[in-house]
mmCIF file of C-alpha atoms in Angstrom:
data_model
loop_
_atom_site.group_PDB
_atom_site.id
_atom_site.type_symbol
_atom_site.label_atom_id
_atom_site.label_comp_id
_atom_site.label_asym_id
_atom_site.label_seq_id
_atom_site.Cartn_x
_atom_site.Cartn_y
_atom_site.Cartn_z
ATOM 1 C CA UNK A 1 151.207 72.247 149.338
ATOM 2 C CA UNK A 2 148.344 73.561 147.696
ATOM 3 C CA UNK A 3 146.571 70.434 146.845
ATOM 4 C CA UNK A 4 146.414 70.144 150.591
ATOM 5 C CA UNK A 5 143.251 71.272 152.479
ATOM 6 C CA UNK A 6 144.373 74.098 154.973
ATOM 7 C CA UNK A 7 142.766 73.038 157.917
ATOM 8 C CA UNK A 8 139.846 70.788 159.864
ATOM 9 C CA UNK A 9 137.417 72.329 158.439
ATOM 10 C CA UNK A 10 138.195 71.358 155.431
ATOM 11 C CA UNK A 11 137.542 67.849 156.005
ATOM 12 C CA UNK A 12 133.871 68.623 154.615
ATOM 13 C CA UNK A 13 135.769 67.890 151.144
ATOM 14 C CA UNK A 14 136.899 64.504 152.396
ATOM 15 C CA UNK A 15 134.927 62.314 150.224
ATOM 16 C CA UNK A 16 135.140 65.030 147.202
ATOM 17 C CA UNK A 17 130.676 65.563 147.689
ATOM 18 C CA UNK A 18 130.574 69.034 147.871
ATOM 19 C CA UNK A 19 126.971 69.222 147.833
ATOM 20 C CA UNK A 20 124.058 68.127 150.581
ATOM 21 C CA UNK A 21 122.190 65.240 151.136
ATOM 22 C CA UNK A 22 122.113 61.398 151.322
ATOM 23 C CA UNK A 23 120.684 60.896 154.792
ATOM 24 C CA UNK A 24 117.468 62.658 154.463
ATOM 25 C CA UNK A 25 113.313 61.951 152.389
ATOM 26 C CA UNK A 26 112.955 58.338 151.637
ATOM 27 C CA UNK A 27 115.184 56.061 150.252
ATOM 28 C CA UNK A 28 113.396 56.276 146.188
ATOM 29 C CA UNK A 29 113.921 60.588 147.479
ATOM 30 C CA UNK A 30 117.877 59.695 147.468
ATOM 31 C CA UNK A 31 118.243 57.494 144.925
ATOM 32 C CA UNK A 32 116.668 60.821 142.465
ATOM 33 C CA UNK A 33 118.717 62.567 143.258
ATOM 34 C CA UNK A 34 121.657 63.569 140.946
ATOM 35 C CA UNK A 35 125.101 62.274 142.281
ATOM 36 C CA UNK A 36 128.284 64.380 143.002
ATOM 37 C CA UNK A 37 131.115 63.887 140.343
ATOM 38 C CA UNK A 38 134.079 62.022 141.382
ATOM 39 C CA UNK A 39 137.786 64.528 140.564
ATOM 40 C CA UNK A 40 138.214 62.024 137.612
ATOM 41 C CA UNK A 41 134.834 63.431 136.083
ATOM 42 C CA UNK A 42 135.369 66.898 137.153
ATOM 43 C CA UNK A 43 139.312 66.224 135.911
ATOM 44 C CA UNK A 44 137.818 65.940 132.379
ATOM 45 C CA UNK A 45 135.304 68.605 131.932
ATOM 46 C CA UNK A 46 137.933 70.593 133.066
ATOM 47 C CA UNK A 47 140.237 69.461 130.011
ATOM 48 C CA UNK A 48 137.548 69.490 127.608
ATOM 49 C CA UNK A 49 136.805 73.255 128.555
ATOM 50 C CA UNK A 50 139.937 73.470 127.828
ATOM 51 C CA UNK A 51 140.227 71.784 124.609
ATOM 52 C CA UNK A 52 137.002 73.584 123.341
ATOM 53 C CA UNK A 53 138.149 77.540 124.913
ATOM 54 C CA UNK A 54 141.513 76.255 122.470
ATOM 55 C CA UNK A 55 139.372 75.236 119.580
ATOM 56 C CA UNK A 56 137.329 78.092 119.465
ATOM 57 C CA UNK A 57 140.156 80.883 120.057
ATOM 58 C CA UNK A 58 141.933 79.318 116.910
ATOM 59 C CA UNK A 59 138.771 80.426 114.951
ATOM 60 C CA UNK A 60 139.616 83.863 116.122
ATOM 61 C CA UNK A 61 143.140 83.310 114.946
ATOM 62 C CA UNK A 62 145.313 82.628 118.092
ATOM 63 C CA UNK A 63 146.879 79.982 119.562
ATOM 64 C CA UNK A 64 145.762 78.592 123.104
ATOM 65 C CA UNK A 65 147.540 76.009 124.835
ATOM 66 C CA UNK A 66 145.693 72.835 126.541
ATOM 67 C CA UNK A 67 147.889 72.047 130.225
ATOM 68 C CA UNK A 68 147.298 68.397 130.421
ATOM 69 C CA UNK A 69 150.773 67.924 132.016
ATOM 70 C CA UNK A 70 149.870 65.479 134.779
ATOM 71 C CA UNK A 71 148.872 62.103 134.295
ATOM 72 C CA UNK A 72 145.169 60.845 135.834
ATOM 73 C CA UNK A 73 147.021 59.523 138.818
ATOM 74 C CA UNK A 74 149.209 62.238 139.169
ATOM 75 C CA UNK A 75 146.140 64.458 139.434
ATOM 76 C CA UNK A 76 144.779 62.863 142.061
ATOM 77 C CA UNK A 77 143.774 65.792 145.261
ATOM 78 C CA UNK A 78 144.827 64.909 147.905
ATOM 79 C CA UNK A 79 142.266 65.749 150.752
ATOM 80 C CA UNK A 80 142.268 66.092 154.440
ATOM 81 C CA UNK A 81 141.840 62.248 154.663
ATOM 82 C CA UNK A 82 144.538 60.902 152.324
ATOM 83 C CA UNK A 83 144.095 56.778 153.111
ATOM 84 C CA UNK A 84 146.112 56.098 149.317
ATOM 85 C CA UNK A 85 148.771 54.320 150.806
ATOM 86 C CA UNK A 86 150.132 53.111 147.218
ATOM 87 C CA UNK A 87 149.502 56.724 146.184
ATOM 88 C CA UNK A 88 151.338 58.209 149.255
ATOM 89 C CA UNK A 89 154.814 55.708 148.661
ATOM 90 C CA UNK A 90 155.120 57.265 145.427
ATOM 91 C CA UNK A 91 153.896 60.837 145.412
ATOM 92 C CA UNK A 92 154.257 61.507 149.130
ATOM 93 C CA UNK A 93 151.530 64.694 149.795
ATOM 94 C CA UNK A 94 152.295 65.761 146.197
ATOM 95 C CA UNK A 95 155.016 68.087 147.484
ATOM 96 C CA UNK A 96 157.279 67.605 144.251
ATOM 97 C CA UNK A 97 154.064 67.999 141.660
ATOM 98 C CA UNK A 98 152.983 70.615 143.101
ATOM 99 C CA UNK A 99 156.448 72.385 142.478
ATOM 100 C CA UNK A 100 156.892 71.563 139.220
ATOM 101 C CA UNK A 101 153.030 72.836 138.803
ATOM 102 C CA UNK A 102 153.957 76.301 140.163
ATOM 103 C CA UNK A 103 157.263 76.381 137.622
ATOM 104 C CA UNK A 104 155.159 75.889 135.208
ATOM 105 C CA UNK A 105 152.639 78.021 136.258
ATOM 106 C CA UNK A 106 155.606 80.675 136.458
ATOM 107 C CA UNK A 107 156.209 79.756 132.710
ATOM 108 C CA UNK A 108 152.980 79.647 131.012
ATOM 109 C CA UNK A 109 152.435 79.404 127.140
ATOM 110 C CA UNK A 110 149.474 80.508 127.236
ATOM 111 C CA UNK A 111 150.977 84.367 128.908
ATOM 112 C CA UNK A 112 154.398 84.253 126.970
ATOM 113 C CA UNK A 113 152.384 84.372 123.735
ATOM 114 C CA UNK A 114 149.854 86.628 124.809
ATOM 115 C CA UNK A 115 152.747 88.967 125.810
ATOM 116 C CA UNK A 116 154.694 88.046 122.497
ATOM 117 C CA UNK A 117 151.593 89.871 120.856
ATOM 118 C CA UNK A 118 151.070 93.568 119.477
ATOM 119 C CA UNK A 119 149.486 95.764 122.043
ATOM 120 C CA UNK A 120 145.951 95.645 119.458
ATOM 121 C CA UNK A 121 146.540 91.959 119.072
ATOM 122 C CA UNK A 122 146.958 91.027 123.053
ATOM 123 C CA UNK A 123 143.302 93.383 123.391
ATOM 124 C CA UNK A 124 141.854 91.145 120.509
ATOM 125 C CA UNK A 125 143.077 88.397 122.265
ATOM 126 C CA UNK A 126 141.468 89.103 125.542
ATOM 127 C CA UNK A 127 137.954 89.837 123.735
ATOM 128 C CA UNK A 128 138.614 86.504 122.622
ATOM 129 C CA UNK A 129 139.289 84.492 125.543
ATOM 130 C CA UNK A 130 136.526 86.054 127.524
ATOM 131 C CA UNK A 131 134.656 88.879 126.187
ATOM 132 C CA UNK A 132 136.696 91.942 127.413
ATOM 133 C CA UNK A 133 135.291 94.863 128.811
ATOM 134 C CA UNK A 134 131.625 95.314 128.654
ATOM 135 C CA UNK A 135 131.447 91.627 128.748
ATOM 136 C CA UNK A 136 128.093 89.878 131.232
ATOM 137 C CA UNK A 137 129.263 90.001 134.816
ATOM 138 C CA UNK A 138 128.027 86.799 137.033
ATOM 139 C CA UNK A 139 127.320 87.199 140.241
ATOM 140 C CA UNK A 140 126.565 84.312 143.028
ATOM 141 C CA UNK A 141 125.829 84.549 146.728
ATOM 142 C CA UNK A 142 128.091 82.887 148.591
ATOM 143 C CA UNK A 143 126.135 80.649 151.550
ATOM 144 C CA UNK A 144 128.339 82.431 154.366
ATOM 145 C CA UNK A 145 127.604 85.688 153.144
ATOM 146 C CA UNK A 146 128.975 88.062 150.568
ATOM 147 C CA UNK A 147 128.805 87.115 146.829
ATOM 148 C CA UNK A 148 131.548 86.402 144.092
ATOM 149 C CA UNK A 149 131.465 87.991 141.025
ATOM 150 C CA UNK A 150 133.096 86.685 136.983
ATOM 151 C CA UNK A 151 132.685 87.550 133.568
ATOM 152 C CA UNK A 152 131.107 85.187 130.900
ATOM 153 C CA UNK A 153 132.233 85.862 127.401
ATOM 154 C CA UNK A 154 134.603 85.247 124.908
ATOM 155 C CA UNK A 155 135.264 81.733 124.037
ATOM 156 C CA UNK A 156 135.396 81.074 127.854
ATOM 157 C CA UNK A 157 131.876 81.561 127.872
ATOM 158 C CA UNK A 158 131.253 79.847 124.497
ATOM 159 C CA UNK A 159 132.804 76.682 125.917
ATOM 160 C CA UNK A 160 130.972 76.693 129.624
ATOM 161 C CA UNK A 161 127.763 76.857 127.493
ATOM 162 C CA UNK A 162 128.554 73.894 125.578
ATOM 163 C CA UNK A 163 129.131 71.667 128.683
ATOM 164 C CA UNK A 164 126.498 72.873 131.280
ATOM 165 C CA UNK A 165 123.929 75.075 128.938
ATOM 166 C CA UNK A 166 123.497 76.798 131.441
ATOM 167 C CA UNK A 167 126.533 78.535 133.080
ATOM 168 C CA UNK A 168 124.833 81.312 134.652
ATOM 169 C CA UNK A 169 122.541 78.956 136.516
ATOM 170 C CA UNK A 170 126.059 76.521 137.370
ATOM 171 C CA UNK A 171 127.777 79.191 138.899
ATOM 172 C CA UNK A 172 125.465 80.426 141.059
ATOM 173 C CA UNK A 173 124.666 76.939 142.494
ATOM 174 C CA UNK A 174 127.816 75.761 142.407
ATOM 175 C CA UNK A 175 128.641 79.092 144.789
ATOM 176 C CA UNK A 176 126.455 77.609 146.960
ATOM 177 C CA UNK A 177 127.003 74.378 146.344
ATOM 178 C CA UNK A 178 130.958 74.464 147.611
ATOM 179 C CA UNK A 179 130.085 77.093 150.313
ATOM 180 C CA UNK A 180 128.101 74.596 152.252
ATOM 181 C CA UNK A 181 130.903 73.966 154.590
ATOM 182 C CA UNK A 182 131.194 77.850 156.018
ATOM 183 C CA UNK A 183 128.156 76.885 157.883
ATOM 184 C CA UNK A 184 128.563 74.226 159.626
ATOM 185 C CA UNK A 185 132.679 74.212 159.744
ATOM 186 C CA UNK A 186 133.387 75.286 162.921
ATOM 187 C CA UNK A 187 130.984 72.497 164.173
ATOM 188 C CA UNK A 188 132.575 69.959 162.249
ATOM 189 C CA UNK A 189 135.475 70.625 164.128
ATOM 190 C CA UNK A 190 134.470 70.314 167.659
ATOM 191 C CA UNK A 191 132.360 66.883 166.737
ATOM 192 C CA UNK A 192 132.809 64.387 169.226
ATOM 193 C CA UNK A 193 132.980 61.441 166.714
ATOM 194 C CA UNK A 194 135.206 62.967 164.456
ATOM 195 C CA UNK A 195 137.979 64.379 167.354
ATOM 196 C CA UNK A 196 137.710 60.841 168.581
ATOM 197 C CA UNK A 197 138.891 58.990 165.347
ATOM 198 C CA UNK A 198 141.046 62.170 165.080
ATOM 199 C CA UNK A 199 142.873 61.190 168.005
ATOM 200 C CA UNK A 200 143.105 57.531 167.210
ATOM 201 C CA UNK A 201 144.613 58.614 164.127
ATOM 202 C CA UNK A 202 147.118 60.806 166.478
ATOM 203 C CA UNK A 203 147.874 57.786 168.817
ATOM 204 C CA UNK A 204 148.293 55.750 165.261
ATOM 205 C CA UNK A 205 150.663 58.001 163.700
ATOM 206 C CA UNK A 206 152.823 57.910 167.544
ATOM 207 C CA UNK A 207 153.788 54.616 167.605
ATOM 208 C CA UNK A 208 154.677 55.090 164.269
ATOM 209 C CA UNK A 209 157.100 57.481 165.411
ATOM 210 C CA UNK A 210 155.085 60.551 163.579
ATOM 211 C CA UNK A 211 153.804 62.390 166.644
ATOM 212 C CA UNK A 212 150.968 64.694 165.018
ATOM 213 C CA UNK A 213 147.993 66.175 166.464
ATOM 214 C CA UNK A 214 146.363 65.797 163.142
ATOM 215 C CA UNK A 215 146.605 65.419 159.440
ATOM 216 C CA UNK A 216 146.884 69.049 158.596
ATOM 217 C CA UNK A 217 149.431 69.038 160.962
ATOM 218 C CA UNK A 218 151.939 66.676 159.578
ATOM 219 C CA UNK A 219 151.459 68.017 156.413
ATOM 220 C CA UNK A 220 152.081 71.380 157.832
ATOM 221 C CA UNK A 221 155.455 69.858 159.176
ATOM 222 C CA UNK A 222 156.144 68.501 156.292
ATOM 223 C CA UNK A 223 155.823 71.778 154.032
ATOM 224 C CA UNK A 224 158.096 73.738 157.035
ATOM 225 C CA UNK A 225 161.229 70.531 156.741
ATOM 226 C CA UNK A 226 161.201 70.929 152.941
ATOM 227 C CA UNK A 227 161.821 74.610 152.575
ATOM 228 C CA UNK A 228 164.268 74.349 155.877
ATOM 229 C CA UNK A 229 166.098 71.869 153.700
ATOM 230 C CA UNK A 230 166.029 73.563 150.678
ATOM 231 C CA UNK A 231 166.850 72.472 146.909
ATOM 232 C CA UNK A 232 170.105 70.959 147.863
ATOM 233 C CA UNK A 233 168.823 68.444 150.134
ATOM 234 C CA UNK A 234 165.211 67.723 147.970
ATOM 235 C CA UNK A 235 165.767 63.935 147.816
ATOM 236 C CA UNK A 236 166.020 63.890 151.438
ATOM 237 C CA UNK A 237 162.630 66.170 152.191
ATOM 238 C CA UNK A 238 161.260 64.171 149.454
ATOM 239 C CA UNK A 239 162.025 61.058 151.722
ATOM 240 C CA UNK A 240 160.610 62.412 154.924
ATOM 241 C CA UNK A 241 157.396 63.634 153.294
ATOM 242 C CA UNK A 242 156.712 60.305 151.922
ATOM 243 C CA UNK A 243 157.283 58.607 155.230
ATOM 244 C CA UNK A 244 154.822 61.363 157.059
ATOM 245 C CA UNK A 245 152.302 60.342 154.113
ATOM 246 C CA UNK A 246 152.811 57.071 153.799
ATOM 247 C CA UNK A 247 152.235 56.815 157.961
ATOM 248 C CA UNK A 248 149.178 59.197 157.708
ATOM 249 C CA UNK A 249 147.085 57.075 154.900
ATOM 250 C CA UNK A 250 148.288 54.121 156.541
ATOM 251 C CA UNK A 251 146.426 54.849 159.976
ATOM 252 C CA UNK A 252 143.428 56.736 158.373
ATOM 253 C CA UNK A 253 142.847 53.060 156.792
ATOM 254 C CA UNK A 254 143.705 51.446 160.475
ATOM 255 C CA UNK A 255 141.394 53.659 162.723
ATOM 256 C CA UNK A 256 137.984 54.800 158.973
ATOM 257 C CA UNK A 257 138.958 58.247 159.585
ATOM 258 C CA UNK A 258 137.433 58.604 156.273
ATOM 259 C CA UNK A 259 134.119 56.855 156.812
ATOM 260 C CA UNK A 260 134.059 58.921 160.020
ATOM 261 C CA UNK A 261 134.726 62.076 158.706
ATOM 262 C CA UNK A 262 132.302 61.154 155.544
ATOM 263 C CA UNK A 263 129.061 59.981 158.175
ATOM 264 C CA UNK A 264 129.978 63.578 160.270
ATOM 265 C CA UNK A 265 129.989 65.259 157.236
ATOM 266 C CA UNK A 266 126.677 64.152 155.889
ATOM 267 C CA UNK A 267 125.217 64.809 159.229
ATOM 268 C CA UNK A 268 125.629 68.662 159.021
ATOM 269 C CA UNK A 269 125.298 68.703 155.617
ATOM 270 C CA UNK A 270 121.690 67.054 155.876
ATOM 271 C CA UNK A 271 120.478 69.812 157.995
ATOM 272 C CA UNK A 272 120.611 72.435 155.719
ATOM 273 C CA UNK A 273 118.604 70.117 153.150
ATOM 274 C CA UNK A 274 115.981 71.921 153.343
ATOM 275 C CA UNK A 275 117.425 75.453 152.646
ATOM 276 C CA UNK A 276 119.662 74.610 149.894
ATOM 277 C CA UNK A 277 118.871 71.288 148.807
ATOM 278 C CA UNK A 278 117.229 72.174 145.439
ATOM 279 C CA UNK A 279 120.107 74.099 144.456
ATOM 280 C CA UNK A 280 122.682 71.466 145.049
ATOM 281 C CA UNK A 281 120.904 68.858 143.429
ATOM 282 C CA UNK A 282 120.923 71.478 140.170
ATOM 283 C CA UNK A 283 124.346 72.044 140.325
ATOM 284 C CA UNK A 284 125.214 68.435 140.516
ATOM 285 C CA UNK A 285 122.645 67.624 137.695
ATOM 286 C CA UNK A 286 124.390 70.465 135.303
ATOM 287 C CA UNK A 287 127.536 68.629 136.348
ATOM 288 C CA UNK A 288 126.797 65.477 134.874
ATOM 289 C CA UNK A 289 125.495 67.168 132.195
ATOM 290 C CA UNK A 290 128.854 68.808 131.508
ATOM 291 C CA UNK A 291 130.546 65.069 132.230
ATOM 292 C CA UNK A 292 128.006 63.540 129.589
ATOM 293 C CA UNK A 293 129.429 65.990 126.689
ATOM 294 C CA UNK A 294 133.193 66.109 128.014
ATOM 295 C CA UNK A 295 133.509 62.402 127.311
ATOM 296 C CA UNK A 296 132.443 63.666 123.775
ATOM 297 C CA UNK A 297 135.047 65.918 123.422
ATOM 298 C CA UNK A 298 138.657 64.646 125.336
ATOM 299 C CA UNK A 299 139.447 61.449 126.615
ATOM 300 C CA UNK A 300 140.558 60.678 130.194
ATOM 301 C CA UNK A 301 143.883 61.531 131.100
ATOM 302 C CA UNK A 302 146.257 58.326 130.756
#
């Protein structure tokens, strides 16, 4: 399940604030500074990218498909703390839109046409879309080391530049940004107040006759019964992983998991404040600079 985080450490996504600080400088300090999107803002910049990379390869003279396939509540992420119950009765983990995702994914307009094309039209194409070769290469450091590297061109480019102005600047922060967690995961993990509501969770989920360790863990189980049982027996995988889920957001309401995991995960994120606070609090201020124009240009999934 891909919309699944893989593992505890993870959990630094539980509240969807990628970014550093809201426990540190004085109160008038926090209230400056810029807030983290929600996935319903970052849901729409995404689509009007989208609709604006489509609008501008038509001026080239090709057709590029919008996926807006899923409605707003279908396209809900579902994080390492997933306390949705209503969510979880009908959509279980997300199992069955993920699948239908990845057959779609499989099927793709957008690469049947671009392989319907002439071999000179599918190159003219991909000059289009994002510059081709020769085209500016980004590069970001990535907080745990290393760096990450993408081309900005084409009408890719065209379109990041009408949403953040400045995508060069957004992708490096936003490297660091949603890197944050590779230095203080593995300490995250071994918290004391987080393995404690952890485990309350665990003794939750028990006596509801769900005996997991952890939330990764029944989702894990969950992903390893629905391929056991296969396509011919979908309804009744479909019916165990909304049980699991339906169990697992019920007792993350029961014991806060999620304002424990949120207060532990503020706590390591505030220490590194001072190293990388400036450039979180740019990448979340070219964020709602991209939300500001999105609304402009698509409206919110129905």
């Amino acid at each position: 399940m891909k919309r699944v985080l893989a593992s505890l450490c993870a959990v630094a996504a539980v509240t969807g604030a990628v970014a550093t600080g809201c426990g540190t400088g004085s109160d008038a300090e926090r209230a400056a500074r810029p807030t983290p999107l929600t996935w319903q803002q970052e849901l729409r910049i995404s689509d009007a990218q989208a609709r604006l990379t489509s609008r501008c390869m038509k001026r080239h003279g090709f057709t590029y498909w919008e996926d807006r396939t899923l409605t707003l509540r279908e396209s809900r992420p579902v994080r390492y703390v997933q306390d949705d119950v209503a969510w979880a009765r009908t959509y279980g983990y997300g199992g069955r839109i993920d699948a239908e995702q990845e057959r779609l994914h499989l099927h793709h307009p957008v690469a049947a046409y671009r392989q319907g094309l002439s071999a000179a039209r599918r190159t003219a194409f991909d000059e289009a879309l994002d510059g081709g070769a020769g085209t500016r290469v980004l590069t970001a450091a990535l907080p745990g080391g290393g760096e990450i590297r993408k081309r900005l061109g084409g009408c890719t480019g065209e379109a990041e530049r009408e949403l953040y102005g400045d995508p060069a600047e957004w992708f490096r922060t936003g490297k660091i940004a949603t890197g944050l967690n590779s230095l203080y995961g593995e300490q995250l993990m071994k918290d004391r107040r987080l393995t404690a509501a952890v485990g309350a969770w665990s003794l939750c989920m028990k006596a509801a006759g769900q005996p997991y360790k952890d939330p990764q863990a029944a989702r894990d189980a969950v992903r390893t019964a629905t391929a056991r049982l296969g396509t011919a027996r979908a309804d009744e995988a479909f019916a165990a992983e909304r049980r699991t889920a339906v169990a697992d957001a019920t007792c993350a309401r029961e014991t806060s998991l999620r304002a424990v995991a949120s207060a532990r995960e503020t706590y390591y994120q505030d220490r590194l404040r001072d190293r990388y606070g400036k450039d979180v609090d740019t990448y979340r201020r070219l964020g709602r600079q991209a939300y500001d124009r999105a609304v402009h240009v698509v409206p919110e999934r129905g």
